[in-house]
Amino acid sequence: FPVTIGSGSDEFNEEIGNSLYSFTAVFKPEYISKILPSNYKVEISKQKISKFSSDTVTYWIAIEAHSTF
């Protein structure tokens, strides 16, 4: 599924996995930049919240309002 970090000219897009659903999740760079390097299971909610979890840490990160689901 596509993930967008930032907006406008500061935008970075990355395809990070597969999903049965079509959506685009947009994150603020300052939130994503704080994540420690690891392998994460990523869960995305229509309520505009995401969960990044690994064996040692879990992050709950807000998704921007202009994300599409």
mmCIF file with all atom_site columns, C-alpha atoms in Angstrom:
data_model
loop_
_atom_site.group_PDB
_atom_site.id
_atom_site.type_symbol
_atom_site.label_atom_id
_atom_site.label_alt_id
_atom_site.label_comp_id
_atom_site.label_asym_id
_atom_site.label_entity_id
_atom_site.label_seq_id
_atom_site.pdbx_PDB_ins_code
_atom_site.Cartn_x
_atom_site.Cartn_y
_atom_site.Cartn_z
_atom_site.occupancy
_atom_site.B_iso_or_equiv
_atom_site.pdbx_formal_charge
_atom_site.auth_seq_id
_atom_site.auth_comp_id
_atom_site.auth_asym_id
_atom_site.auth_atom_id
_atom_site.pdbx_PDB_model_num
ATOM 1  C CA . PHE A 1 1  ? 0.000   0.000  0.000  1.00 0.00 ? 1  PHE A CA 1
ATOM 2  C CA . PRO A 1 2  ? 1.224   3.542  -0.658 1.00 0.00 ? 2  PRO A CA 1
ATOM 3  C CA . VAL A 1 3  ? 2.463   5.754  2.159  1.00 0.00 ? 3  VAL A CA 1
ATOM 4  C CA . THR A 1 4  ? 3.106   9.477  1.747  1.00 0.00 ? 4  THR A CA 1
ATOM 5  C CA . ILE A 1 5  ? 5.345   11.347 4.172  1.00 0.00 ? 5  ILE A CA 1
ATOM 6  C CA . GLY A 1 6  ? 5.081   15.132 4.098  1.00 0.00 ? 6  GLY A CA 1
ATOM 7  C CA . SER A 1 7  ? 3.149   17.238 1.609  1.00 0.00 ? 7  SER A CA 1
ATOM 8  C CA . GLY A 1 8  ? 3.712   19.420 -1.428 1.00 0.00 ? 8  GLY A CA 1
ATOM 9  C CA . SER A 1 9  ? 7.327   19.777 -2.551 1.00 0.00 ? 9  SER A CA 1
ATOM 10 C CA . ASP A 1 10 ? 8.523   18.030 0.624  1.00 0.00 ? 10 ASP A CA 1
ATOM 11 C CA . GLU A 1 11 ? 6.568   14.860 -0.182 1.00 0.00 ? 11 GLU A CA 1
ATOM 12 C CA . PHE A 1 12 ? 8.101   11.379 -0.163 1.00 0.00 ? 12 PHE A CA 1
ATOM 13 C CA . ASN A 1 13 ? 6.105   8.371  -1.429 1.00 0.00 ? 13 ASN A CA 1
ATOM 14 C CA . GLU A 1 14 ? 6.878   4.738  -0.694 1.00 0.00 ? 14 GLU A CA 1
ATOM 15 C CA . GLU A 1 15 ? 5.044   1.499  -1.456 1.00 0.00 ? 15 GLU A CA 1
ATOM 16 C CA . ILE A 1 16 ? 5.466   -0.560 1.739  1.00 0.00 ? 16 ILE A CA 1
ATOM 17 C CA . GLY A 1 17 ? 3.304   -3.633 1.400  1.00 0.00 ? 17 GLY A CA 1
ATOM 18 C CA . ASN A 1 18 ? 0.237   -5.359 0.019  1.00 0.00 ? 18 ASN A CA 1
ATOM 19 C CA . SER A 1 19 ? -3.404  -4.896 0.955  1.00 0.00 ? 19 SER A CA 1
ATOM 20 C CA . LEU A 1 20 ? -6.793  -6.061 -0.238 1.00 0.00 ? 20 LEU A CA 1
ATOM 21 C CA . TYR A 1 21 ? -7.961  -2.429 0.066  1.00 0.00 ? 21 TYR A CA 1
ATOM 22 C CA . SER A 1 22 ? -7.075  0.728  -1.844 1.00 0.00 ? 22 SER A CA 1
ATOM 23 C CA . PHE A 1 23 ? -5.920  3.683  0.277  1.00 0.00 ? 23 PHE A CA 1
ATOM 24 C CA . THR A 1 24 ? -3.141  6.217  0.793  1.00 0.00 ? 24 THR A CA 1
ATOM 25 C CA . ALA A 1 25 ? -1.870  6.941  4.301  1.00 0.00 ? 25 ALA A CA 1
ATOM 26 C CA . VAL A 1 26 ? -0.186  10.328 4.819  1.00 0.00 ? 26 VAL A CA 1
ATOM 27 C CA . PHE A 1 27 ? 2.148   10.873 7.798  1.00 0.00 ? 27 PHE A CA 1
ATOM 28 C CA . LYS A 1 28 ? 3.963   13.938 9.114  1.00 0.00 ? 28 LYS A CA 1
ATOM 29 C CA . PRO A 1 29 ? 7.732   13.458 8.665  1.00 0.00 ? 29 PRO A CA 1
ATOM 30 C CA . GLU A 1 30 ? 8.434   14.460 12.269 1.00 0.00 ? 30 GLU A CA 1
ATOM 31 C CA . TYR A 1 31 ? 6.385   11.461 13.469 1.00 0.00 ? 31 TYR A CA 1
ATOM 32 C CA . ILE A 1 32 ? 7.963   8.875  11.163 1.00 0.00 ? 32 ILE A CA 1
ATOM 33 C CA . SER A 1 33 ? 11.520  10.148 11.759 1.00 0.00 ? 33 SER A CA 1
ATOM 34 C CA . LYS A 1 34 ? 11.310  9.166  15.455 1.00 0.00 ? 34 LYS A CA 1
ATOM 35 C CA . ILE A 1 35 ? 10.761  5.454  14.725 1.00 0.00 ? 35 ILE A CA 1
ATOM 36 C CA . LEU A 1 36 ? 13.747  3.256  15.600 1.00 0.00 ? 36 LEU A CA 1
ATOM 37 C CA . PRO A 1 37 ? 15.021  1.023  12.767 1.00 0.00 ? 37 PRO A CA 1
ATOM 38 C CA . SER A 1 38 ? 13.409  -2.425 12.907 1.00 0.00 ? 38 SER A CA 1
ATOM 39 C CA . ASN A 1 39 ? 11.029  -4.744 11.061 1.00 0.00 ? 39 ASN A CA 1
ATOM 40 C CA . TYR A 1 40 ? 7.478   -3.595 11.785 1.00 0.00 ? 40 TYR A CA 1
ATOM 41 C CA . LYS A 1 41 ? 4.003   -4.970 11.336 1.00 0.00 ? 41 LYS A CA 1
ATOM 42 C CA . VAL A 1 42 ? 1.965   -1.935 10.209 1.00 0.00 ? 42 VAL A CA 1
ATOM 43 C CA . GLU A 1 43 ? -1.764  -1.645 10.837 1.00 0.00 ? 43 GLU A CA 1
ATOM 44 C CA . ILE A 1 44 ? -3.791  1.253  9.391  1.00 0.00 ? 44 ILE A CA 1
ATOM 45 C CA . SER A 1 45 ? -7.244  2.311  10.638 1.00 0.00 ? 45 SER A CA 1
ATOM 46 C CA . LYS A 1 46 ? -9.937  4.350  8.848  1.00 0.00 ? 46 LYS A CA 1
ATOM 47 C CA . GLN A 1 47 ? -10.090 6.349  12.088 1.00 0.00 ? 47 GLN A CA 1
ATOM 48 C CA . LYS A 1 48 ? -6.759  7.945  10.992 1.00 0.00 ? 48 LYS A CA 1
ATOM 49 C CA . ILE A 1 49 ? -4.436  6.110  13.372 1.00 0.00 ? 49 ILE A CA 1
ATOM 50 C CA . SER A 1 50 ? -1.671  3.623  12.619 1.00 0.00 ? 50 SER A CA 1
ATOM 51 C CA . LYS A 1 51 ? 0.129   1.029  14.683 1.00 0.00 ? 51 LYS A CA 1
ATOM 52 C CA . PHE A 1 52 ? 3.759   0.104  13.984 1.00 0.00 ? 52 PHE A CA 1
ATOM 53 C CA . SER A 1 53 ? 4.769   -2.895 16.105 1.00 0.00 ? 53 SER A CA 1
ATOM 54 C CA . SER A 1 54 ? 7.934   -4.977 16.392 1.00 0.00 ? 54 SER A CA 1
ATOM 55 C CA . ASP A 1 55 ? 9.116   -7.550 18.906 1.00 0.00 ? 55 ASP A CA 1
ATOM 56 C CA . THR A 1 56 ? 10.375  -4.820 21.230 1.00 0.00 ? 56 THR A CA 1
ATOM 57 C CA . VAL A 1 57 ? 8.362   -1.629 20.633 1.00 0.00 ? 57 VAL A CA 1
ATOM 58 C CA . THR A 1 58 ? 4.973   -0.350 19.461 1.00 0.00 ? 58 THR A CA 1
ATOM 59 C CA . TYR A 1 59 ? 4.245   3.094  18.027 1.00 0.00 ? 59 TYR A CA 1
ATOM 60 C CA . TRP A 1 60 ? 0.789   4.632  17.544 1.00 0.00 ? 60 TRP A CA 1
ATOM 61 C CA . ILE A 1 61 ? 1.077   7.340  14.870 1.00 0.00 ? 61 ILE A CA 1
ATOM 62 C CA . ALA A 1 62 ? -1.614  9.728  13.637 1.00 0.00 ? 62 ALA A CA 1
ATOM 63 C CA . ILE A 1 63 ? -2.477  9.709  9.938  1.00 0.00 ? 63 ILE A CA 1
ATOM 64 C CA . GLU A 1 64 ? -3.105  13.072 8.263  1.00 0.00 ? 64 GLU A CA 1
ATOM 65 C CA . ALA A 1 65 ? -6.693  14.141 7.568  1.00 0.00 ? 65 ALA A CA 1
ATOM 66 C CA . HIS A 1 66 ? -6.171  14.247 3.774  1.00 0.00 ? 66 HIS A CA 1
ATOM 67 C CA . SER A 1 67 ? -5.330  10.515 3.644  1.00 0.00 ? 67 SER A CA 1
ATOM 68 C CA . THR A 1 68 ? -7.738  8.503  1.490  1.00 0.00 ? 68 THR A CA 1
ATOM 69 C CA . PHE A 1 69 ? -9.526  5.257  2.396  1.00 0.00 ? 69 PHE A CA 1
#
